[in-house]
Coordinates of C-alpha atoms in Angstrom, one line a residue:
M1 CA 0.0 0.0 0.0
E2 CA 1.3 3.4 -0.9
K3 CA 2.2 5.6 2.1
K4 CA -0.5 8.2 2.7
Y5 CA 1.2 11.6 2.9
F6 CA -2.1 13.5 3.6
T7 CA -4.9 12.8 5.8
L8 CA -8.4 13.5 4.4
V9 CA -8.9 16.5 6.6
S10 CA -5.5 18.2 5.9
F11 CA -5.7 17.6 2.1
L12 CA -9.3 18.9 1.9
M13 CA -8.5 21.9 4.0
L14 CA -5.6 22.8 1.7
A15 CA -7.9 22.7 -1.3
F16 CA -10.5 24.7 0.5
L17 CA -8.1 27.4 1.8
S18 CA -6.9 28.1 -1.8
N19 CA -10.5 28.8 -2.7
V20 CA -11.2 31.1 0.2
L21 CA -8.1 33.1 -0.4
F22 CA -9.3 33.9 -3.9
S23 CA -12.5 35.4 -2.5
Q24 CA -10.7 37.3 0.3
N25 CA -8.0 38.7 -1.9
N26 CA -10.3 39.8 -4.7
G27 CA -13.4 40.6 -2.8
K28 CA -15.4 38.4 -5.2
F29 CA -16.9 34.9 -5.1
S30 CA -17.0 32.3 -7.9
N31 CA -20.1 30.9 -9.6
P32 CA -21.6 28.4 -9.4
I33 CA -21.6 28.4 -5.6
L34 CA -22.4 24.7 -5.6
S35 CA -20.8 23.2 -8.7
G36 CA -21.8 19.9 -10.3
F37 CA -25.2 18.2 -10.1
Y38 CA -26.9 20.5 -7.5
P39 CA -30.1 21.6 -9.3
D40 CA -33.3 23.3 -8.3
P41 CA -31.9 25.3 -5.3
S42 CA -34.1 26.6 -2.6
I43 CA -32.8 28.9 0.1
C44 CA -34.0 30.2 3.5
K45 CA -32.5 32.4 6.2
V46 CA -32.8 31.9 10.0
G47 CA -31.1 34.7 12.0
S48 CA -27.7 35.1 10.3
D49 CA -27.7 31.5 9.0
Y50 CA -28.5 30.5 5.4
Y51 CA -29.6 27.0 4.2
I52 CA -29.9 25.6 0.7
V53 CA -31.5 22.3 -0.4
N54 CA -31.3 20.7 -3.9
S55 CA -33.0 17.9 -5.9
T56 CA -31.3 14.5 -5.9
F57 CA -33.7 12.4 -8.1
S58 CA -32.8 8.7 -7.6
Y59 CA -29.7 9.2 -5.5
F60 CA -29.5 8.4 -1.8
P61 CA -29.4 10.0 0.7
G62 CA -32.0 12.5 -0.6
I63 CA -32.0 16.3 -0.5
P64 CA -28.6 17.6 0.7
I65 CA -28.8 20.5 3.1
F66 CA -26.0 23.1 3.1
H67 CA -25.3 25.8 5.7
S68 CA -23.5 29.2 5.2
K69 CA -23.2 32.5 7.0
D70 CA -22.0 34.4 4.0
L71 CA -23.9 32.9 1.0
V72 CA -20.7 31.9 -0.6
N73 CA -18.9 29.2 1.4
W74 CA -21.1 26.3 2.1
R75 CA -20.9 23.3 4.3
L76 CA -22.9 20.1 3.8
I77 CA -24.4 19.5 7.2
G78 CA -26.6 16.5 6.3
H79 CA -29.4 15.2 4.2
V80 CA -33.1 15.6 4.7
L81 CA -33.9 12.0 3.6
D82 CA -31.1 9.8 5.0
R83 CA -33.0 6.8 6.3
P84 CA -34.4 4.0 4.1
E85 CA -37.9 4.3 5.6
Q86 CA -38.0 7.9 4.5
L87 CA -37.1 7.3 0.9
N88 CA -38.0 4.3 -1.3
L89 CA -36.2 4.7 -4.7
D90 CA -36.5 1.1 -5.7
G91 CA -37.3 0.7 -9.4
L92 CA -37.0 4.3 -10.3
G93 CA -35.0 5.7 -13.2
V94 CA -32.0 7.9 -12.5
S95 CA -33.9 11.1 -13.4
R96 CA -37.1 10.2 -11.4
G97 CA -37.5 10.4 -7.7
I98 CA -36.8 13.6 -5.7
F99 CA -37.9 16.7 -7.6
A100 CA -37.4 20.3 -6.6
P101 CA -37.5 20.6 -2.8
T102 CA -38.3 23.9 -1.0
I103 CA -37.0 24.7 2.5
R104 CA -38.8 27.1 4.8
Y105 CA -38.6 28.0 8.5
H106 CA -41.5 29.0 10.8
K107 CA -41.7 29.4 14.6
G108 CA -38.8 27.1 15.4
I109 CA -39.5 24.4 12.8
F110 CA -37.8 23.7 9.5
Y111 CA -40.1 22.5 6.7
V112 CA -39.1 20.8 3.4
T113 CA -41.8 20.2 0.8
C114 CA -41.0 18.1 -2.2
T115 CA -42.3 15.5 -4.7
L116 CA -41.3 11.9 -5.1
V117 CA -42.0 11.4 -8.8
D118 CA -43.2 7.9 -9.7
G119 CA -43.4 7.2 -6.0
G120 CA -45.7 8.6 -3.3
G121 CA -46.2 12.1 -4.8
N122 CA -46.0 15.3 -2.7
F123 CA -44.9 15.4 0.9
I124 CA -43.7 17.5 3.8
V125 CA -40.9 16.7 6.3
T126 CA -40.0 18.7 9.4
A127 CA -37.1 19.1 11.8
A128 CA -36.2 21.2 14.8
K129 CA -32.6 21.4 13.6
P130 CA -31.5 21.7 10.0
E131 CA -29.0 18.9 10.3
G132 CA -31.8 16.7 11.5
P133 CA -33.2 14.3 12.4
W134 CA -36.0 14.9 9.9
S135 CA -39.4 13.3 10.2
N136 CA -40.7 10.7 8.0
P137 CA -42.7 12.1 5.0
V138 CA -46.3 13.3 5.6
W139 CA -47.9 12.7 2.2
L140 CA -50.3 15.1 0.6
P141 CA -52.6 13.0 -1.7
Q142 CA -54.9 16.0 -2.4
V143 CA -52.0 17.9 -4.2
N144 CA -52.0 16.9 -7.9
G145 CA -48.7 18.3 -9.3
I146 CA -45.1 18.9 -8.4
D147 CA -42.8 21.6 -6.9
P148 CA -44.8 22.3 -3.7
C149 CA -43.8 25.3 -1.6
L150 CA -45.0 26.7 1.7
F151 CA -45.9 30.3 2.4
F152 CA -46.6 31.5 5.9
D153 CA -48.8 34.7 5.8
D154 CA -48.7 37.5 8.3
G155 CA -52.3 36.6 9.5
G156 CA -51.3 33.2 10.7
K157 CA -52.5 31.1 7.7
T158 CA -50.3 28.8 5.8
Y159 CA -50.5 28.2 2.1
L160 CA -49.1 25.6 -0.3
L161 CA -48.2 26.5 -3.9
Y162 CA -47.5 24.0 -6.6
N163 CA -47.3 23.4 -10.3
S164 CA -50.3 21.5 -11.6
D165 CA -52.3 20.5 -14.7
A166 CA -54.1 22.8 -17.1
P167 CA -57.6 23.9 -16.1
E168 CA -59.9 20.9 -16.0
N169 CA -57.0 18.9 -17.3
K170 CA -57.6 20.2 -20.8
P171 CA -54.3 21.7 -22.0
L172 CA -54.5 24.2 -24.9
Y173 CA -51.0 23.1 -26.1
E174 CA -48.1 20.9 -25.0
G175 CA -46.5 22.3 -21.8
H176 CA -49.6 24.2 -20.7
R177 CA -49.5 24.1 -16.9
T178 CA -50.9 26.1 -13.9
I179 CA -49.7 27.4 -10.6
R180 CA -52.2 26.7 -7.8
I181 CA -52.6 27.5 -4.2
C182 CA -54.5 25.8 -1.3
E183 CA -54.6 26.4 2.5
L184 CA -52.7 24.0 4.8
D185 CA -53.2 23.2 8.4
I186 CA -49.6 23.6 9.6
E187 CA -50.2 21.7 12.8
E188 CA -51.8 18.6 11.2
L189 CA -50.0 19.0 7.9
K190 CA -53.2 18.6 6.0
V191 CA -54.8 20.4 3.1
V192 CA -57.9 22.2 4.3
S193 CA -59.3 24.0 1.3
E194 CA -60.0 23.6 -2.4
N195 CA -57.2 24.7 -4.7
K196 CA -57.3 27.9 -6.7
I197 CA -55.5 28.7 -10.0
L198 CA -53.2 31.7 -9.6
I199 CA -51.3 31.5 -12.9
N200 CA -52.7 29.9 -16.1
G201 CA -50.0 29.0 -18.6
G202 CA -47.6 31.7 -17.7
V203 CA -47.0 35.4 -18.2
D204 CA -49.1 35.7 -21.4
I205 CA -51.1 32.6 -22.3
S206 CA -51.7 33.9 -25.8
Q207 CA -48.0 33.3 -26.5
K208 CA -48.4 29.6 -25.3
P209 CA -45.8 29.8 -22.5
V210 CA -44.7 26.3 -21.4
W211 CA -43.8 24.6 -18.1
I212 CA -44.6 27.3 -15.5
E213 CA -43.1 25.6 -12.4
G214 CA -41.1 26.0 -9.2
P215 CA -43.4 28.7 -7.6
R216 CA -42.5 30.7 -4.5
I217 CA -44.4 33.6 -2.8
F218 CA -42.8 36.2 -0.6
K219 CA -44.1 39.5 0.7
K220 CA -42.6 43.0 0.6
D221 CA -44.1 46.4 1.1
G222 CA -47.6 45.2 1.1
F223 CA -47.4 43.2 -2.1
Y224 CA -47.4 39.4 -2.5
Y225 CA -44.7 38.5 -5.1
L226 CA -45.1 35.2 -6.9
T227 CA -42.1 34.0 -8.8
A228 CA -41.8 30.9 -11.0
A229 CA -39.7 29.4 -13.8
E230 CA -41.1 29.4 -17.3
G231 CA -39.9 27.8 -20.6
G232 CA -38.7 24.4 -19.4
T233 CA -35.4 23.6 -17.7
A234 CA -33.2 23.8 -20.9
E235 CA -32.0 26.6 -23.1
D236 CA -35.3 28.5 -23.0
H237 CA -35.5 28.5 -19.2
S238 CA -36.4 31.8 -17.6
Q239 CA -37.6 33.3 -14.3
V240 CA -40.7 35.4 -14.2
I241 CA -42.5 37.5 -11.5
F242 CA -46.0 38.5 -10.7
R243 CA -47.5 40.5 -7.8
S244 CA -50.8 41.0 -6.0
L245 CA -52.3 42.8 -3.0
K246 CA -53.9 39.5 -1.9
V247 CA -52.3 36.1 -1.4
D248 CA -54.9 34.4 -3.7
G249 CA -54.6 37.0 -6.4
P250 CA -55.3 38.3 -8.9
Y251 CA -51.6 38.3 -9.8
I252 CA -50.3 40.9 -12.4
P253 CA -47.1 40.0 -14.4
Y254 CA -44.1 42.4 -14.5
E255 CA -44.2 44.1 -17.9
K256 CA -40.5 43.5 -18.4
N257 CA -40.6 39.8 -17.7
P258 CA -38.5 37.6 -17.6
I259 CA -36.4 38.8 -14.7
L260 CA -33.7 36.3 -15.6
T261 CA -32.9 34.3 -18.8
Q262 CA -29.9 33.6 -21.1
R263 CA -31.9 32.2 -24.0
N264 CA -31.5 35.0 -26.5
L265 CA -27.7 35.4 -26.2
D266 CA -25.1 34.4 -28.7
P267 CA -24.5 30.6 -28.3
K268 CA -20.9 31.1 -29.4
R269 CA -20.1 33.5 -26.4
K270 CA -17.1 32.4 -24.3
Y271 CA -17.8 30.4 -21.2
P272 CA -21.6 30.7 -21.4
V273 CA -24.0 30.0 -18.6
T274 CA -27.3 28.6 -20.0
C275 CA -30.6 27.2 -18.9
T276 CA -31.0 29.7 -16.0
G277 CA -34.1 29.7 -13.9
H278 CA -35.8 28.0 -10.9
A279 CA -34.9 30.9 -8.7
D280 CA -35.4 31.6 -5.0
F281 CA -34.9 35.0 -3.2
I282 CA -33.2 36.0 0.1
Q283 CA -32.4 39.3 1.8
A284 CA -29.1 39.5 3.7
D285 CA -28.7 41.3 7.0
N286 CA -27.0 44.2 5.2
G287 CA -30.3 44.8 3.3
S288 CA -29.0 43.5 -0.1
W289 CA -31.2 41.0 -2.0
W290 CA -29.8 37.9 -3.7
S291 CA -31.2 35.0 -5.8
T292 CA -30.2 31.4 -6.1
F293 CA -31.0 29.7 -9.3
L294 CA -29.9 26.8 -11.5
G295 CA -27.7 27.1 -14.5
C296 CA -25.5 25.0 -16.8
R297 CA -22.0 25.4 -18.2
P298 CA -21.3 24.1 -21.7
Y299 CA -17.8 23.2 -22.7
E300 CA -16.1 24.0 -26.0
P301 CA -17.4 24.3 -28.7
F302 CA -19.8 26.3 -26.6
E303 CA -22.5 26.7 -29.3
E304 CA -23.1 22.9 -29.2
N305 CA -24.4 23.3 -25.6
Y306 CA -22.8 20.0 -24.4
Y307 CA -22.4 19.8 -20.6
N308 CA -21.8 16.8 -18.4
T309 CA -21.8 18.6 -15.0
G310 CA -25.6 18.9 -14.9
R311 CA -27.6 21.8 -13.5
E312 CA -25.7 23.7 -10.8
T313 CA -26.5 26.3 -8.1
F314 CA -25.7 29.9 -9.0
L315 CA -26.0 33.1 -6.9
A316 CA -26.5 36.6 -8.3
P317 CA -27.5 40.0 -6.9
V318 CA -31.1 41.3 -7.1
K319 CA -32.0 45.0 -7.6
W320 CA -35.5 46.4 -6.9
I321 CA -36.6 48.5 -9.9
N322 CA -39.9 50.4 -9.6
G323 CA -41.2 47.8 -7.1
W324 CA -40.0 44.7 -9.0
P325 CA -37.0 42.4 -8.3
V326 CA -34.6 41.9 -11.2
I327 CA -31.9 39.3 -11.1
N328 CA -28.4 40.1 -12.4
P329 CA -29.6 43.7 -13.2
D330 CA -26.2 45.1 -14.3
F331 CA -25.2 42.5 -16.8
T332 CA -26.7 40.6 -19.7
E333 CA -24.7 37.5 -19.1
V334 CA -24.7 35.7 -15.7
Q335 CA -21.3 36.4 -14.2
Y336 CA -18.8 33.9 -12.9
H337 CA -17.6 36.4 -10.3
Y338 CA -19.6 39.0 -8.3
P339 CA -18.6 41.1 -5.3
L340 CA -19.0 39.2 -2.0
P341 CA -22.5 39.6 -0.6
I342 CA -21.3 40.1 3.0
K343 CA -18.1 39.7 4.9
H344 CA -16.6 36.1 4.9
V345 CA -17.8 34.7 8.2
T346 CA -18.7 31.1 7.5
G347 CA -15.7 29.8 9.3
K348 CA -14.4 26.2 8.9
V349 CA -15.8 24.4 5.8
D350 CA -14.4 21.0 5.2
I351 CA -14.5 20.8 1.4
P352 CA -15.0 23.5 -1.3
Y353 CA -17.9 23.5 -3.7
N354 CA -16.9 26.3 -6.1
G355 CA -13.9 27.4 -8.2
N356 CA -11.1 25.0 -9.0
F357 CA -9.9 22.5 -6.4
T358 CA -8.4 19.1 -5.6
L359 CA -10.0 16.6 -3.2
R360 CA -8.6 13.4 -1.8
D361 CA -10.3 10.8 0.4
N362 CA -7.9 8.4 2.1
F363 CA -10.8 6.5 3.7
E364 CA -9.2 6.8 7.2
K365 CA -12.4 7.9 9.0
N366 CA -14.9 5.5 10.5
K367 CA -17.7 6.7 8.1
L368 CA -17.9 8.2 4.6
H369 CA -18.0 11.9 4.0
P370 CA -21.6 13.0 3.4
S371 CA -20.7 14.2 -0.2
W372 CA -20.5 10.5 -1.3
I373 CA -23.8 9.3 -2.7
F374 CA -25.5 6.0 -3.6
L375 CA -27.7 5.0 -6.5
R376 CA -31.1 4.3 -5.0
T377 CA -31.9 3.3 -1.5
P378 CA -29.3 0.9 0.1
R379 CA -31.1 -2.0 2.0
E380 CA -28.1 -3.7 3.3
K381 CA -24.6 -2.8 4.4
W382 CA -22.5 -3.9 1.4
Y383 CA -19.6 -1.6 2.2
D384 CA -17.5 -0.7 5.2
L385 CA -14.4 1.1 6.3
T386 CA -13.3 -1.4 9.0
S387 CA -12.7 -4.7 7.1
K388 CA -9.3 -3.4 6.0
K389 CA -8.0 -0.4 7.9
G390 CA -7.5 2.6 5.7
F391 CA -9.5 1.1 2.8
L392 CA -13.1 1.3 1.6
S393 CA -14.3 -2.2 1.2
I394 CA -17.1 -2.9 -1.3
K395 CA -18.8 -6.2 -1.8
L396 CA -19.4 -7.5 -5.3
R397 CA -23.1 -8.1 -5.8
P398 CA -25.3 -9.2 -8.8
E399 CA -26.9 -5.7 -9.1
T400 CA -25.6 -3.5 -11.9
C401 CA -25.7 0.2 -12.7
S402 CA -27.8 -0.5 -15.8
G403 CA -30.6 -1.9 -13.7
K404 CA -33.1 -0.2 -11.4
K405 CA -32.0 -1.6 -8.0
N406 CA -29.2 -0.5 -5.6
P407 CA -25.8 -1.6 -7.0
S408 CA -22.5 -1.6 -5.2
F409 CA -21.9 2.0 -6.3
I410 CA -20.5 4.9 -4.3
A411 CA -20.1 8.1 -6.2
R412 CA -19.2 11.8 -6.1
R413 CA -20.2 14.5 -8.5
Q414 CA -18.2 15.6 -11.6
Q415 CA -18.0 19.3 -10.8
H416 CA -15.8 20.6 -13.7
S417 CA -15.6 20.1 -17.4
I418 CA -11.9 19.6 -17.1
S419 CA -11.3 17.1 -14.3
Y420 CA -10.2 13.7 -13.3
G421 CA -11.2 11.0 -10.9
E422 CA -8.5 8.6 -9.8
T423 CA -8.4 5.7 -7.4
S424 CA -6.2 2.9 -6.0
L425 CA -7.7 -0.6 -6.1
Q426 CA -6.8 -3.9 -4.5
F427 CA -8.9 -6.7 -6.0
I428 CA -8.5 -10.4 -7.1
P429 CA -11.2 -11.4 -9.6
Q430 CA -12.2 -15.0 -9.3
N431 CA -14.3 -15.2 -12.5
E432 CA -14.8 -13.2 -15.7
N433 CA -18.1 -11.8 -14.4
E434 CA -16.4 -10.2 -11.4
K435 CA -15.4 -6.6 -12.0
A436 CA -14.3 -3.7 -9.9
G437 CA -13.1 -0.3 -10.8
L438 CA -14.1 3.3 -11.6
L439 CA -17.2 4.4 -13.4
I440 CA -18.1 7.7 -15.1
F441 CA -21.9 7.6 -15.1
Q442 CA -24.8 9.6 -16.4
D443 CA -27.7 7.1 -16.3
E444 CA -28.5 3.4 -16.9
T445 CA -27.7 3.6 -20.6
H446 CA -25.0 6.2 -20.6
F447 CA -21.7 5.3 -18.8
Y448 CA -18.1 4.2 -19.3
Y449 CA -16.6 1.6 -16.9
L450 CA -12.9 1.2 -16.3
C451 CA -12.3 -1.9 -14.4
K452 CA -10.1 -4.8 -13.3
S453 CA -11.3 -8.3 -14.2
K454 CA -10.0 -11.5 -15.7
N455 CA -10.4 -13.6 -18.9
E456 CA -8.9 -16.8 -20.2
N457 CA -5.4 -15.3 -20.2
G458 CA -5.4 -13.9 -16.7
E459 CA -6.0 -10.6 -15.0
V460 CA -6.9 -7.7 -17.3
V461 CA -7.9 -4.0 -17.2
Q462 CA -11.0 -3.4 -19.3
L463 CA -13.0 -0.4 -20.6
Y464 CA -16.7 -0.8 -21.3
K465 CA -19.3 1.5 -22.9
S466 CA -23.0 1.2 -22.1
N467 CA -25.5 0.0 -24.7
N468 CA -29.1 -1.2 -24.8
D469 CA -28.4 -4.9 -25.2
S470 CA -29.5 -6.8 -22.1
T471 CA -27.8 -10.0 -23.3
T472 CA -24.4 -8.3 -22.8
N473 CA -25.3 -6.7 -19.4
N474 CA -26.0 -3.5 -21.2
M475 CA -22.4 -2.7 -22.0
E476 CA -19.8 -3.6 -24.7
L477 CA -16.1 -4.0 -24.4
I478 CA -14.2 -1.2 -26.1
T479 CA -10.7 -2.3 -25.2
S480 CA -8.7 -4.4 -22.7
K481 CA -5.1 -4.9 -21.7
K482 CA -3.5 -7.9 -20.0
L483 CA -1.9 -6.8 -16.8
D484 CA 1.8 -7.3 -17.0
D485 CA 2.2 -9.2 -13.7
Q486 CA 0.1 -11.7 -11.8
T487 CA 0.6 -10.4 -8.2
G488 CA -3.0 -11.0 -7.1
G489 CA -4.2 -8.1 -5.0
K490 CA -1.4 -5.7 -5.8
E491 CA -2.4 -2.1 -6.1
L492 CA -3.9 -1.0 -9.4
I493 CA -4.4 2.7 -10.1
L494 CA -7.3 3.6 -12.3
K495 CA -7.9 7.1 -13.7
I496 CA -10.6 8.8 -15.8
K497 CA -9.7 12.2 -17.2
V498 CA -12.1 14.5 -19.0
T499 CA -11.2 17.5 -21.1
G500 CA -14.6 18.8 -22.2
E501 CA -15.8 16.6 -25.0
E502 CA -13.2 13.8 -24.6
F503 CA -12.4 11.2 -22.0
A504 CA -9.0 9.5 -21.5
F505 CA -8.6 6.3 -19.5
Y506 CA -5.4 5.2 -17.7
Y507 CA -4.1 2.4 -15.5
G508 CA -0.9 1.5 -13.8
R509 CA 0.9 0.7 -10.5
K510 CA 2.2 4.2 -9.7
P511 CA 0.1 7.4 -9.9
N512 CA 2.9 9.4 -11.6
N513 CA 3.6 6.7 -14.2
L514 CA 0.3 5.5 -15.6
N515 CA -0.4 3.8 -18.9
L516 CA -2.9 5.1 -21.4
L517 CA -5.6 2.5 -22.1
K518 CA -7.6 4.7 -24.5
D519 CA -8.0 8.4 -25.3
K520 CA -10.3 10.5 -27.5
V521 CA -13.3 8.8 -26.1
D522 CA -16.6 10.6 -26.8
A523 CA -17.6 12.5 -23.6
T524 CA -20.7 14.0 -25.3
F525 CA -22.2 10.6 -25.1
L526 CA -22.7 11.3 -21.4
S527 CA -24.0 14.9 -21.9
I528 CA -27.5 16.0 -21.0
K529 CA -28.1 16.8 -24.7
K530 CA -27.5 13.2 -25.8
A531 CA -28.5 11.3 -22.8
W532 CA -31.4 13.5 -21.6
G533 CA -32.3 13.7 -17.9
F534 CA -32.0 16.0 -15.0
V535 CA -28.8 14.8 -13.3
G536 CA -25.1 15.3 -14.0
N537 CA -22.1 12.9 -14.3
V538 CA -20.7 11.2 -11.3
Y539 CA -17.4 9.3 -10.7
S540 CA -18.3 6.1 -9.0
L541 CA -16.4 3.4 -7.2
Y542 CA -18.3 0.4 -8.5
A543 CA -18.1 -3.4 -8.1
T544 CA -20.4 -6.0 -9.6
S545 CA -20.7 -9.7 -10.3
L546 CA -23.0 -9.0 -13.3
G547 CA -26.1 -10.9 -12.1
L548 CA -24.4 -13.9 -10.5
P549 CA -23.7 -14.6 -6.8
S550 CA -20.2 -13.6 -5.4
K551 CA -18.5 -13.6 -2.1
N552 CA -15.7 -11.3 -3.4
S553 CA -14.8 -7.8 -2.3
A554 CA -12.8 -4.9 -3.7
F555 CA -10.7 -2.6 -1.6
Y556 CA -10.2 1.0 -2.4
D557 CA -7.2 2.7 -0.8
W558 CA -8.0 6.3 -1.8
F559 CA -9.9 8.4 -4.3
E560 CA -8.7 11.7 -5.7
Y561 CA -10.7 14.3 -7.7
L562 CA -9.2 17.4 -9.5
G563 CA -11.2 20.1 -11.2
K564 CA -9.4 22.7 -13.3
D565 CA -11.8 24.7 -15.5
K566 CA -10.2 27.4 -17.7
V567 CA -12.6 30.1 -16.6
Y568 CA -11.2 30.0 -13.0
R569 CA -7.5 30.0 -13.9

């Protein structure tokens, strides 16, 4: 085993400190504030503390909750749905499951409302502390739609907003939706009124606006402001705003809507941010207003709009103009750097989430860092950090990443278009169906798998590409290489490097002297544009016996991630 020169904490803190120094020295922060697959952000403020939650779809644990005191440096303090009894993801596709949570705080209680798509529907969970424990879901069967959001009115009533069907379920065109409101008994967590349509179609139904969704209401200067996304969560995405003197309307749209979009800009512009929308609003203690929203970062050639990092969380200033909030008011393009909202006061943050950075996990703790995620709900403990000290042990199981169960798959997000994931593996395959290694994964039918296995000639390193053929375990062998020595469980380094639209795959015995297995592999195959879906790529430690029983295990000594996008250099 290679000597470990850095502990996890010291290595991660070095990476984080370099990020903080950029902000402190330049008086600016870097967007996105949560890079990689952290979509559909919702934010709330309690005292001087800020909290963000995001969609997780069919990954477990569900709904990460981040804490900050300065809106810029965020610490992952837990997950809202971290117990199997809270979240059943069995049988769901990767881009189903947990859609668009909203976090709110009222009279000492935190509330998260959300939708389990293709599962139980809409629900509420509560907690006295943001880090949990959170309650089991309370389901809302009367709410027919998605994207539920609570609003606590001054008079003591509580309302639930959501995106629903067209009036009488008779759409005038594809994408015709409504925003509806109903009253909620906050003590019993039950709907206590009929729903009412607040927005039909969007800003101007004569223009056939599509996919009005993600509604929020907040109150300022006697007006109720209703903001929602419009246009669908791709290049035509936008954020619009309405206001009313009464919570149940009528709501009048801002004449200069949308208040945020990038859809009409030159697709060839350098380092574009696209797909912006699904915004939430917050006011800082210094009186300034800010908005969190999702956006995407295509890689070169920019006009092709290929991106693998998914939808990410951005932050931009808000200016009130004639009684209306406008996001990013001083620029046409969303900026990668804005002045710091408030003085840097967050304090210790264990790992960075914005800018360029390097992370390394030496698996020396007694539990995994909460940034590691699983594909669907784990029902058994098939991994541990104790079987072999200083290693992550993963059992080979019949489940595969191309199925819809929980495979032996532990992942972290790809957060940069120029990055690598690298790991050290000890594994002795007993049969050709036994494989362990490193996966770059978008969904069940879009992934590449760099692994160690064996064939009739002995131990090999292999590279697979996903396909739709179930007779070949939904993947095809691209290339393989016989390992040059037969030393059983000797350390094997595996590395996946991405430079925008291309992957390169490496293997070897020493990290600084790796062999190229294959380069110029199509990375756009894993892009949202080609694969579709709502998630981003993840690097995963993955071991499988491809449908057959196995008693074998793979041992991972460390994992390293480096992100180095040009826009931050």
